[in-house]
GROMACS .gro file of C-alpha atoms in nm:
model
  514
    1UNK     CA    1   6.124  10.062   7.606
    2UNK     CA    2   6.150  10.251   7.933
    3UNK     CA    3   5.989  10.072   8.225
    4UNK     CA    4   5.737  10.223   8.460
    5UNK     CA    5   5.847  10.234   8.821
    6UNK     CA    6   5.642  10.058   9.084
    7UNK     CA    7   5.370  10.291   9.202
    8UNK     CA    8   5.277  10.035   9.465
    9UNK     CA    9   5.621  10.038   9.619
   10UNK     CA   10   5.677  10.202   9.954
   11UNK     CA   11   5.929  10.484   9.965
   12UNK     CA   12   6.074  10.293  10.259
   13UNK     CA   13   6.182  10.598  10.451
   14UNK     CA   14   6.320  10.414  10.749
   15UNK     CA   15   6.469  10.571  11.058
   16UNK     CA   16   6.459  10.279  11.296
   17UNK     CA   17   6.757  10.234  11.523
   18UNK     CA   18   6.827   9.895  11.673
   19UNK     CA   19   7.038   9.869  11.986
   20UNK     CA   20   7.169   9.526  12.070
   21UNK     CA   21   7.343   9.441  12.394
   22UNK     CA   22   7.616   9.190  12.319
   23UNK     CA   23   7.890   9.065  12.544
   24UNK     CA   24   8.151   9.032  12.274
   25UNK     CA   25   8.066   9.280  12.003
   26UNK     CA   26   7.876   9.591  11.910
   27UNK     CA   27   7.627   9.515  11.634
   28UNK     CA   28   7.494   9.829  11.473
   29UNK     CA   29   7.248   9.785  11.186
   30UNK     CA   30   7.281   9.966  10.857
   31UNK     CA   31   7.008  10.229  10.866
   32UNK     CA   32   6.830  10.211  10.535
   33UNK     CA   33   6.837  10.509  10.306
   34UNK     CA   34   6.522  10.698  10.213
   35UNK     CA   35   6.586  10.589   9.855
   36UNK     CA   36   6.573  10.218   9.780
   37UNK     CA   37   6.827  10.062   9.541
   38UNK     CA   38   6.573  10.036   9.259
   39UNK     CA   39   6.458  10.393   9.312
   40UNK     CA   40   6.822  10.500   9.300
   41UNK     CA   41   6.939  10.297   8.999
   42UNK     CA   42   6.616  10.231   8.810
   43UNK     CA   43   6.621  10.033   8.487
   44UNK     CA   44   6.955   9.858   8.445
   45UNK     CA   45   7.120   9.806   8.108
   46UNK     CA   46   7.456   9.732   7.951
   47UNK     CA   47   7.680  10.003   7.810
   48UNK     CA   48   8.034   9.951   7.686
   49UNK     CA   49   8.055   9.611   7.855
   50UNK     CA   50   7.941   9.741   8.194
   51UNK     CA   51   7.623   9.720   8.400
   52UNK     CA   52   7.486  10.075   8.425
   53UNK     CA   53   7.194  10.247   8.593
   54UNK     CA   54   6.911  10.452   8.444
   55UNK     CA   55   7.151  10.743   8.388
   56UNK     CA   56   7.420  10.532   8.223
   57UNK     CA   57   7.645  10.536   8.531
   58UNK     CA   58   7.830  10.208   8.609
   59UNK     CA   59   7.686  10.032   8.912
   60UNK     CA   60   7.799   9.744   9.133
   61UNK     CA   61   7.522   9.541   9.296
   62UNK     CA   62   7.613   9.336   9.604
   63UNK     CA   63   7.400   9.086   9.787
   64UNK     CA   64   7.322   8.730   9.884
   65UNK     CA   65   7.213   8.413   9.711
   66UNK     CA   66   6.976   8.174   9.878
   67UNK     CA   67   7.071   7.810   9.901
   68UNK     CA   68   6.835   7.571   9.722
   69UNK     CA   69   6.483   7.686   9.804
   70UNK     CA   70   6.365   7.325   9.825
   71UNK     CA   71   6.588   7.291  10.135
   72UNK     CA   72   6.635   7.640  10.278
   73UNK     CA   73   6.335   7.825  10.143
   74UNK     CA   74   6.245   7.931  10.499
   75UNK     CA   75   6.514   8.202  10.467
   76UNK     CA   76   6.358   8.340  10.149
   77UNK     CA   77   6.087   8.576  10.269
   78UNK     CA   78   6.013   8.947  10.297
   79UNK     CA   79   6.123   8.983  10.661
   80UNK     CA   80   6.463   8.830  10.592
   81UNK     CA   81   6.512   9.029  10.273
   82UNK     CA   82   6.416   9.350  10.454
   83UNK     CA   83   6.673   9.277  10.724
   84UNK     CA   84   6.935   9.211  10.459
   85UNK     CA   85   6.852   9.541  10.291
   86UNK     CA   86   6.845   9.750  10.607
   87UNK     CA   87   7.121   9.586  10.813
   88UNK     CA   88   7.355   9.440  10.551
   89UNK     CA   89   7.287   9.695  10.279
   90UNK     CA   90   7.215   9.445  10.001
   91UNK     CA   91   7.104   9.575   9.663
   92UNK     CA   92   7.039   9.235   9.503
   93UNK     CA   93   6.900   8.899   9.617
   94UNK     CA   94   6.934   8.576   9.419
   95UNK     CA   95   6.670   8.303   9.441
   96UNK     CA   96   6.832   7.966   9.368
   97UNK     CA   97   6.562   7.741   9.222
   98UNK     CA   98   6.729   7.406   9.154
   99UNK     CA   99   6.593   7.222   8.854
  100UNK     CA  100   6.706   6.870   8.959
  101UNK     CA  101   6.791   6.754   9.315
  102UNK     CA  102   6.420   6.745   9.406
  103UNK     CA  103   6.384   7.090   9.256
  104UNK     CA  104   6.148   7.247   9.005
  105UNK     CA  105   6.132   6.960   8.754
  106UNK     CA  106   5.985   6.722   9.012
  107UNK     CA  107   5.819   6.996   9.219
  108UNK     CA  108   5.695   7.282   8.998
  109UNK     CA  109   5.526   7.447   9.296
  110UNK     CA  110   5.869   7.582   9.390
  111UNK     CA  111   5.804   7.865   9.148
  112UNK     CA  112   5.561   8.002   9.408
  113UNK     CA  113   5.858   8.067   9.638
  114UNK     CA  114   6.027   8.250   9.349
  115UNK     CA  115   5.716   8.464   9.305
  116UNK     CA  116   5.709   8.534   9.678
  117UNK     CA  117   6.069   8.652   9.665
  118UNK     CA  118   6.007   8.874   9.363
  119UNK     CA  119   5.704   9.033   9.530
  120UNK     CA  120   5.912   9.102   9.840
  121UNK     CA  121   6.191   9.251   9.629
  122UNK     CA  122   5.940   9.475   9.452
  123UNK     CA  123   5.805   9.606   9.781
  124UNK     CA  124   6.155   9.652   9.927
  125UNK     CA  125   6.305   9.808   9.617
  126UNK     CA  126   6.592   9.563   9.570
  127UNK     CA  127   6.698   9.376   9.258
  128UNK     CA  128   6.622   9.004   9.238
  129UNK     CA  129   6.781   8.729   9.029
  130UNK     CA  130   6.555   8.443   8.921
  131UNK     CA  131   6.808   8.158   8.901
  132UNK     CA  132   6.735   7.847   8.687
  133UNK     CA  133   6.979   7.647   8.895
  134UNK     CA  134   7.105   7.357   8.686
  135UNK     CA  135   7.375   7.146   8.852
  136UNK     CA  136   7.358   6.764   8.830
  137UNK     CA  137   7.160   6.817   8.508
  138UNK     CA  138   7.479   6.952   8.361
  139UNK     CA  139   7.353   7.038   8.012
  140UNK     CA  140   7.092   7.316   8.014
  141UNK     CA  141   6.929   7.158   7.708
  142UNK     CA  142   6.810   6.860   7.916
  143UNK     CA  143   6.521   7.064   8.049
  144UNK     CA  144   6.512   7.331   7.779
  145UNK     CA  145   6.139   7.286   7.715
  146UNK     CA  146   6.060   7.343   8.082
  147UNK     CA  147   6.302   7.636   8.096
  148UNK     CA  148   6.135   7.813   7.806
  149UNK     CA  149   5.791   7.767   7.962
  150UNK     CA  150   5.914   7.889   8.301
  151UNK     CA  151   6.088   8.200   8.170
  152UNK     CA  152   5.795   8.280   7.941
  153UNK     CA  153   5.576   8.290   8.249
  154UNK     CA  154   5.826   8.496   8.450
  155UNK     CA  155   5.880   8.746   8.168
  156UNK     CA  156   5.505   8.785   8.128
  157UNK     CA  157   5.466   8.856   8.497
  158UNK     CA  158   5.762   9.089   8.542
  159UNK     CA  159   5.807   9.266   8.210
  160UNK     CA  160   5.725   9.597   8.381
  161UNK     CA  161   5.938   9.534   8.690
  162UNK     CA  162   6.286   9.688   8.643
  163UNK     CA  163   6.424   9.501   8.944
  164UNK     CA  164   6.400   9.153   8.786
  165UNK     CA  165   6.707   8.976   8.643
  166UNK     CA  166   6.686   8.639   8.466
  167UNK     CA  167   6.967   8.381   8.512
  168UNK     CA  168   6.924   8.112   8.248
  169UNK     CA  169   7.166   7.839   8.357
  170UNK     CA  170   7.347   7.831   8.689
  171UNK     CA  171   7.653   7.609   8.625
  172UNK     CA  172   7.680   7.419   8.296
  173UNK     CA  173   7.932   7.139   8.351
  174UNK     CA  174   8.025   6.784   8.258
  175UNK     CA  175   8.196   6.870   7.933
  176UNK     CA  176   7.931   7.094   7.779
  177UNK     CA  177   8.084   7.392   7.600
  178UNK     CA  178   7.980   7.746   7.524
  179UNK     CA  179   7.958   7.706   7.149
  180UNK     CA  180   7.833   7.347   7.154
  181UNK     CA  181   7.545   7.353   7.403
  182UNK     CA  182   7.522   7.670   7.617
  183UNK     CA  183   7.504   7.947   7.360
  184UNK     CA  184   7.241   7.776   7.142
  185UNK     CA  185   7.028   7.710   7.450
  186UNK     CA  186   7.063   8.069   7.569
  187UNK     CA  187   6.964   8.206   7.229
  188UNK     CA  188   6.636   8.013   7.235
  189UNK     CA  189   6.545   8.106   7.592
  190UNK     CA  190   6.644   8.469   7.536
  191UNK     CA  191   6.405   8.489   7.242
  192UNK     CA  192   6.125   8.361   7.466
  193UNK     CA  193   6.199   8.626   7.730
  194UNK     CA  194   6.242   8.909   7.483
  195UNK     CA  195   5.906   8.834   7.325
  196UNK     CA  196   5.754   8.966   7.648
  197UNK     CA  197   6.028   9.159   7.828
  198UNK     CA  198   6.256   9.358   7.598
  199UNK     CA  199   6.464   9.531   7.864
  200UNK     CA  200   6.553   9.342   8.181
  201UNK     CA  201   6.900   9.200   8.229
  202UNK     CA  202   6.965   8.836   8.132
  203UNK     CA  203   7.261   8.641   8.273
  204UNK     CA  204   7.393   8.324   8.113
  205UNK     CA  205   7.613   8.069   8.289
  206UNK     CA  206   7.936   7.959   8.123
  207UNK     CA  207   8.116   7.625   8.092
  208UNK     CA  208   8.298   7.432   8.367
  209UNK     CA  209   8.066   7.545   8.645
  210UNK     CA  210   8.057   7.903   8.514
  211UNK     CA  211   8.432   7.952   8.487
  212UNK     CA  212   8.479   7.955   8.107
  213UNK     CA  213   8.382   8.318   8.061
  214UNK     CA  214   8.666   8.364   7.812
  215UNK     CA  215   8.481   8.134   7.569
  216UNK     CA  216   8.165   8.341   7.598
  217UNK     CA  217   8.366   8.660   7.550
  218UNK     CA  218   8.494   8.528   7.216
  219UNK     CA  219   8.142   8.453   7.086
  220UNK     CA  220   7.896   8.677   7.265
  221UNK     CA  221   7.521   8.662   7.233
  222UNK     CA  222   7.355   8.927   7.015
  223UNK     CA  223   7.121   9.046   7.291
  224UNK     CA  224   7.237   9.389   7.407
  225UNK     CA  225   7.143   9.338   7.773
  226UNK     CA  226   7.296   8.995   7.835
  227UNK     CA  227   7.571   8.934   8.091
  228UNK     CA  228   7.793   8.632   8.152
  229UNK     CA  229   7.817   8.450   8.485
  230UNK     CA  230   8.137   8.364   8.666
  231UNK     CA  231   8.137   8.158   8.987
  232UNK     CA  232   8.433   8.127   9.222
  233UNK     CA  233   8.520   7.988   9.563
  234UNK     CA  234   8.809   8.169   9.729
  235UNK     CA  235   8.982   7.854   9.856
  236UNK     CA  236   8.991   7.699   9.506
  237UNK     CA  237   8.985   7.969   9.240
  238UNK     CA  238   9.254   8.233   9.217
  239UNK     CA  239   9.443   8.446   8.971
  240UNK     CA  240   9.375   8.231   8.665
  241UNK     CA  241   9.004   8.304   8.693
  242UNK     CA  242   9.059   8.674   8.758
  243UNK     CA  243   9.270   8.679   8.442
  244UNK     CA  244   8.980   8.524   8.250
  245UNK     CA  245   8.748   8.793   8.382
  246UNK     CA  246   8.989   9.066   8.275
  247UNK     CA  247   9.008   8.907   7.931
  248UNK     CA  248   8.629   8.908   7.907
  249UNK     CA  249   8.615   9.271   8.012
  250UNK     CA  250   8.874   9.357   7.749
  251UNK     CA  251   8.632   9.209   7.495
  252UNK     CA  252   8.348   9.424   7.639
  253UNK     CA  253   8.173   9.113   7.769
  254UNK     CA  254   7.985   9.217   8.087
  255UNK     CA  255   8.042   8.987   8.385
  256UNK     CA  256   7.818   8.918   8.685
  257UNK     CA  257   7.938   8.700   8.976
  258UNK     CA  258   7.606   8.537   9.053
  259UNK     CA  259   7.765   8.298   9.304
  260UNK     CA  260   8.083   8.300   9.511
  261UNK     CA  261   8.191   8.159   9.844
  262UNK     CA  262   8.457   8.215  10.107
  263UNK     CA  263   8.515   7.837  10.120
  264UNK     CA  264   8.663   7.594   9.872
  265UNK     CA  265   8.457   7.473   9.577
  266UNK     CA  266   8.288   7.203   9.784
  267UNK     CA  267   8.126   7.467  10.003
  268UNK     CA  268   8.344   7.352  10.290
  269UNK     CA  269   8.701   7.420  10.396
  270UNK     CA  270   8.811   7.756  10.521
  271UNK     CA  271   8.672   8.013  10.522
  272UNK     CA  272   8.957   8.167  10.328
  273UNK     CA  273   8.910   8.532  10.421
  274UNK     CA  274   9.241   8.670  10.290
  275UNK     CA  275   9.175   8.515   9.950
  276UNK     CA  276   8.815   8.637   9.966
  277UNK     CA  277   8.935   8.992  10.031
  278UNK     CA  278   9.158   8.978   9.724
  279UNK     CA  279   8.851   8.881   9.525
  280UNK     CA  280   8.615   9.145   9.668
  281UNK     CA  281   8.875   9.416   9.610
  282UNK     CA  282   8.920   9.294   9.254
  283UNK     CA  283   8.545   9.307   9.192
  284UNK     CA  284   8.508   9.649   9.355
  285UNK     CA  285   8.785   9.792   9.139
  286UNK     CA  286   8.604   9.676   8.825
  287UNK     CA  287   8.249   9.744   8.950
  288UNK     CA  288   8.152   9.381   8.896
  289UNK     CA  289   7.829   9.287   9.073
  290UNK     CA  290   7.807   8.982   9.296
  291UNK     CA  291   7.590   8.756   9.513
  292UNK     CA  292   7.745   8.548   9.790
  293UNK     CA  293   7.663   8.181   9.849
  294UNK     CA  294   7.473   8.127  10.069
  295UNK     CA  295   7.196   8.252  10.296
  296UNK     CA  296   7.149   7.928  10.488
  297UNK     CA  297   7.227   7.767  10.822
  298UNK     CA  298   7.378   7.460  10.658
  299UNK     CA  299   7.674   7.307  10.839
  300UNK     CA  300   7.937   7.420  10.590
  301UNK     CA  301   8.194   7.698  10.576
  302UNK     CA  302   8.023   7.895  10.300
  303UNK     CA  303   7.692   7.931  10.487
  304UNK     CA  304   7.626   8.276  10.635
  305UNK     CA  305   7.413   8.167  10.931
  306UNK     CA  306   7.473   7.944  11.229
  307UNK     CA  307   7.238   7.654  11.294
  308UNK     CA  308   6.895   7.765  11.403
  309UNK     CA  309   6.932   8.132  11.307
  310UNK     CA  310   6.596   8.308  11.296
  311UNK     CA  311   6.427   8.275  10.957
  312UNK     CA  312   6.294   8.631  10.984
  313UNK     CA  313   6.627   8.813  11.017
  314UNK     CA  314   6.722   9.025  11.318
  315UNK     CA  315   7.055   8.845  11.348
  316UNK     CA  316   7.330   8.950  11.588
  317UNK     CA  317   7.698   8.867  11.553
  318UNK     CA  318   7.635   8.542  11.738
  319UNK     CA  319   7.392   8.430  11.467
  320UNK     CA  320   7.645   8.470  11.186
  321UNK     CA  321   7.924   8.238  11.084
  322UNK     CA  322   8.275   8.366  11.021
  323UNK     CA  323   8.184   8.379  10.654
  324UNK     CA  324   7.858   8.561  10.725
  325UNK     CA  325   8.034   8.830  10.929
  326UNK     CA  326   8.292   8.883  10.656
  327UNK     CA  327   8.035   8.903  10.376
  328UNK     CA  328   7.810   9.137  10.573
  329UNK     CA  329   8.104   9.366  10.623
  330UNK     CA  330   8.193   9.357  10.254
  331UNK     CA  331   7.837   9.438  10.148
  332UNK     CA  332   7.815   9.725  10.396
  333UNK     CA  333   8.126   9.893  10.254
  334UNK     CA  334   7.982  10.196  10.078
  335UNK     CA  335   7.632  10.048  10.092
  336UNK     CA  336   7.460  10.383  10.143
  337UNK     CA  337   7.734  10.633  10.062
  338UNK     CA  338   7.850  10.793   9.740
  339UNK     CA  339   8.189  10.684   9.615
  340UNK     CA  340   8.430  10.980   9.616
  341UNK     CA  341   8.600  11.101   9.303
  342UNK     CA  342   8.940  10.934   9.329
  343UNK     CA  343   9.102  11.205   9.118
  344UNK     CA  344   9.000  11.484   9.355
  345UNK     CA  345   9.036  11.362   9.713
  346UNK     CA  346   8.948  11.586  10.005
  347UNK     CA  347   9.262  11.779  10.101
  348UNK     CA  348   9.409  11.648  10.427
  349UNK     CA  349   9.654  11.821  10.655
  350UNK     CA  350  10.008  11.756  10.766
  351UNK     CA  351  10.255  11.866  11.027
  352UNK     CA  352  10.145  11.694  11.345
  353UNK     CA  353   9.859  11.878  11.517
  354UNK     CA  354   9.924  12.213  11.351
  355UNK     CA  355   9.630  12.185  11.111
  356UNK     CA  356   9.841  12.303  10.815
  357UNK     CA  357   9.672  12.204  10.488
  358UNK     CA  358   9.880  12.030  10.222
  359UNK     CA  359   9.802  11.802   9.924
  360UNK     CA  360   9.746  11.436   9.996
  361UNK     CA  361  10.003  11.164   9.936
  362UNK     CA  362   9.966  11.117   9.560
  363UNK     CA  363  10.060  10.748   9.575
  364UNK     CA  364   9.831  10.632   9.854
  365UNK     CA  365   9.538  10.879   9.839
  366UNK     CA  366   9.407  10.747  10.168
  367UNK     CA  367   9.054  10.833  10.276
  368UNK     CA  368   8.910  10.774  10.623
  369UNK     CA  369   8.543  10.690  10.651
  370UNK     CA  370   8.352  10.705  10.980
  371UNK     CA  371   8.017  10.622  11.126
  372UNK     CA  372   7.884  10.658  11.478
  373UNK     CA  373   7.816  10.325  11.643
  374UNK     CA  374   7.622  10.461  11.940
  375UNK     CA  375   7.304  10.670  11.929
  376UNK     CA  376   7.343  10.784  12.293
  377UNK     CA  377   7.601  11.065  12.333
  378UNK     CA  378   7.583  11.065  12.715
  379UNK     CA  379   7.650  10.703  12.805
  380UNK     CA  380   7.980  10.554  12.920
  381UNK     CA  381   8.110  10.450  12.579
  382UNK     CA  382   8.247  10.607  12.262
  383UNK     CA  383   8.200  10.378  11.965
  384UNK     CA  384   8.365  10.507  11.647
  385UNK     CA  385   8.360  10.280  11.342
  386UNK     CA  386   8.613  10.338  11.064
  387UNK     CA  387   8.700  10.218  10.717
  388UNK     CA  388   9.019  10.318  10.534
  389UNK     CA  389   9.003  10.346  10.154
  390UNK     CA  390   9.312  10.343   9.938
  391UNK     CA  391   9.226  10.534   9.622
  392UNK     CA  392   9.587  10.535   9.505
  393UNK     CA  393   9.789  10.319   9.269
  394UNK     CA  394  10.005  10.134   9.524
  395UNK     CA  395   9.932   9.907   9.819
  396UNK     CA  396   9.969  10.051  10.169
  397UNK     CA  397  10.084   9.848  10.471
  398UNK     CA  398   9.844   9.893  10.760
  399UNK     CA  399  10.136   9.871  11.000
  400UNK     CA  400  10.252  10.209  10.860
  401UNK     CA  401   9.921  10.375  10.947
  402UNK     CA  402   9.768  10.526  11.258
  403UNK     CA  403   9.419  10.667  11.305
  404UNK     CA  404   9.343  10.942  11.557
  405UNK     CA  405   8.998  11.016  11.696
  406UNK     CA  406   8.967  11.336  11.902
  407UNK     CA  407   8.725  11.378  12.191
  408UNK     CA  408   8.666  11.555  12.522
  409UNK     CA  409   8.719  11.348  12.836
  410UNK     CA  410   8.524  11.500  13.122
  411UNK     CA  411   8.632  11.234  13.373
  412UNK     CA  412   9.008  11.267  13.328
  413UNK     CA  413   9.028  10.903  13.425
  414UNK     CA  414   9.247  10.640  13.269
  415UNK     CA  415   9.085  10.517  12.947
  416UNK     CA  416   9.014  10.165  12.820
  417UNK     CA  417   9.027  10.059  12.455
  418UNK     CA  418   8.850   9.765  12.286
  419UNK     CA  419   8.807   9.639  11.931
  420UNK     CA  420   8.468   9.470  11.899
  421UNK     CA  421   8.504   9.370  11.535
  422UNK     CA  422   8.750   9.431  11.252
  423UNK     CA  423   8.778   9.280  10.907
  424UNK     CA  424   9.155   9.264  10.948
  425UNK     CA  425   9.119   9.096  11.287
  426UNK     CA  426   9.075   9.274  11.618
  427UNK     CA  427   9.389   9.118  11.765
  428UNK     CA  428   9.596   9.309  11.509
  429UNK     CA  429   9.478   9.651  11.630
  430UNK     CA  430   9.587   9.830  11.948
  431UNK     CA  431   9.496  10.165  12.099
  432UNK     CA  432   9.688  10.433  12.287
  433UNK     CA  433   9.569  10.760  12.437
  434UNK     CA  434   9.729  11.100  12.404
  435UNK     CA  435   9.673  11.473  12.442
  436UNK     CA  436   9.663  11.707  12.140
  437UNK     CA  437   9.936  11.969  12.113
  438UNK     CA  438   9.668  12.234  12.156
  439UNK     CA  439   9.406  12.110  12.401
  440UNK     CA  440   9.054  12.240  12.341
  441UNK     CA  441   8.719  12.194  12.509
  442UNK     CA  442   8.611  11.984  12.212
  443UNK     CA  443   8.931  11.779  12.208
  444UNK     CA  444   9.145  11.739  12.517
  445UNK     CA  445   9.231  11.380  12.435
  446UNK     CA  446   9.267  11.145  12.140
  447UNK     CA  447   9.278  10.772  12.092
  448UNK     CA  448   9.530  10.644  11.839
  449UNK     CA  449   9.474  10.317  11.653
  450UNK     CA  450   9.784  10.120  11.550
  451UNK     CA  451   9.805   9.808  11.335
  452UNK     CA  452  10.030   9.508  11.376
  453UNK     CA  453  10.204   9.338  11.086
  454UNK     CA  454   9.938   9.067  11.087
  455UNK     CA  455   9.677   9.320  10.973
  456UNK     CA  456   9.822   9.303  10.622
  457UNK     CA  457   9.790   9.577  10.363
  458UNK     CA  458   9.525   9.767  10.168
  459UNK     CA  459   9.574   9.706   9.796
  460UNK     CA  460   9.543   9.982   9.539
  461UNK     CA  461   9.175  10.061   9.512
  462UNK     CA  462   9.100   9.850   9.819
  463UNK     CA  463   8.958   9.906  10.164
  464UNK     CA  464   9.036   9.795  10.518
  465UNK     CA  465   8.680   9.697  10.603
  466UNK     CA  466   8.501   9.789  10.924
  467UNK     CA  467   8.704   9.869  11.236
  468UNK     CA  468   8.457   9.882  11.524
  469UNK     CA  469   8.609  10.031  11.840
  470UNK     CA  470   8.485  10.104  12.192
  471UNK     CA  471   8.633  10.337  12.457
  472UNK     CA  472   8.541  10.363  12.828
  473UNK     CA  473   8.679  10.544  13.134
  474UNK     CA  474   8.812  10.294  13.389
  475UNK     CA  475   8.548  10.407  13.637
  476UNK     CA  476   8.276  10.360  13.371
  477UNK     CA  477   8.151  10.715  13.421
  478UNK     CA  478   7.962  10.887  13.141
  479UNK     CA  479   8.097  11.099  12.857
  480UNK     CA  480   7.926  11.393  12.691
  481UNK     CA  481   8.011  11.341  12.326
  482UNK     CA  482   7.773  11.599  12.182
  483UNK     CA  483   8.048  11.859  12.135
  484UNK     CA  484   8.342  11.624  12.072
  485UNK     CA  485   8.554  11.723  11.775
  486UNK     CA  486   8.548  11.387  11.593
  487UNK     CA  487   8.194  11.289  11.689
  488UNK     CA  488   7.924  11.279  11.423
  489UNK     CA  489   7.581  11.234  11.579
  490UNK     CA  490   7.408  11.183  11.245
  491UNK     CA  491   7.676  10.972  11.076
  492UNK     CA  492   7.490  10.640  11.076
  493UNK     CA  493   7.650  10.522  10.752
  494UNK     CA  494   8.015  10.523  10.650
  495UNK     CA  495   8.101  10.872  10.526
  496UNK     CA  496   8.431  11.038  10.431
  497UNK     CA  497   8.524  11.210  10.758
  498UNK     CA  498   8.801  11.469  10.791
  499UNK     CA  499   8.750  11.529  11.164
  500UNK     CA  500   8.953  11.218  11.238
  501UNK     CA  501   9.298  11.169  11.091
  502UNK     CA  502   9.528  10.916  10.926
  503UNK     CA  503   9.905  10.925  10.973
  504UNK     CA  504  10.127  10.736  10.730
  505UNK     CA  505  10.471  10.673  10.881
  506UNK     CA  506  10.415  10.970  11.109
  507UNK     CA  507  10.297  11.210  10.839
  508UNK     CA  508   9.939  11.334  10.847
  509UNK     CA  509   9.784  11.238  10.511
  510UNK     CA  510   9.413  11.269  10.586
  511UNK     CA  511   9.201  11.484  10.814
  512UNK     CA  512   9.199  11.825  10.980
  513UNK     CA  513   9.324  11.826  11.338
  514UNK     CA  514   9.146  12.033  11.605
   0.00000   0.00000   0.00000
């Protein structure tokens, strides 16, 4: 049954630009696209073990999970979700409704917060996960009767809402197994949902706090649109769990990471950003959707917000924890851009500044993405923001790479270079200024980014993450960027950009020089 789209939804054609004056960083919001995620992807389904959109194209959703709404429900509201959509670029939001721990079983009115979140998601055009968040009640059968009644109500309400996803059991644990307790429970609750909603995605947790996905892969549920949850915390869970995911995928069992953290499994410790980056690259390569834990200002490493952060959004860098900054950056990667065809990369050039076109390096297939971090072309700053994608089959050391951005310096003063934020760490990036071989009115100078050994490498299929730079003349006089070669006035989202260049060990492998 094909679902009707929401006629009541706004098209959300947003063009607002937010300028924030920060002493330590430049914080540029993600300008929302005219098309919302649900308008873009429509009714989701499963095909060949993969989450796909209305056209059968594989899709990766990325977003945030709330903490328990009985504690941190103040962050679950339309204003916050709108900010997450427009600034972070989320496509999915998970509402964690605990069953025990003073949750739904003792306080059924919590379902009103779930309904509030779903209504907000409908208006904003993002996907929403309704999470039956079992934890200390380790066996989902303990409250099976209440679960069936709850999901019957939800399915009745949202059967015509293609953005709704049902998560039936957060983290079964305490010795319960897939075949013994979880699968039988899921079959019963699925039947209740399907009696009213035949289409929307269902996600089922797996054993050992949603780590035993290999067991589910060996005995999958008969429902064609069911996925299997995996949860990980980067400081605790590593390659063994990624191997289990790959095993599940080999069995055509679709996986959804409905919860993960940059911390250890306790929610504290870390954050472990290097390990987190390995995970996010792994998930991106396989187009596995995810929601990060958690949107809360709790005093723990996995929380995204610092204490007292506004419950209506509008956060600056100072309002985000180290984890929150990292996760925001990971969600924003490609949030409003189309992924390029990795088999047919844009031809770069080689040979210094000669502009001679040659094929790209077939091993690295590096792509430079750019967005403009400053809406004023006549102020005293140039603010290019880059991301390097490695679409090749081998890892690339960042220390081998240099980025050049070409511009016209009217002042002819000495230039200053700053890194305001970088996923790889701003201290690992330096800048130097030079003059192109052929100086032009649009490009009489360039700034060259170099990476230290501490910046690490970009794995095959991976990305560097945001590199947010800022350039000023020493006398703080104004530029006129409007005609600069590398400047893109309308590039407010990361876009493949061949007017800036990448050099790999001195060889130009991406971009067309002026």
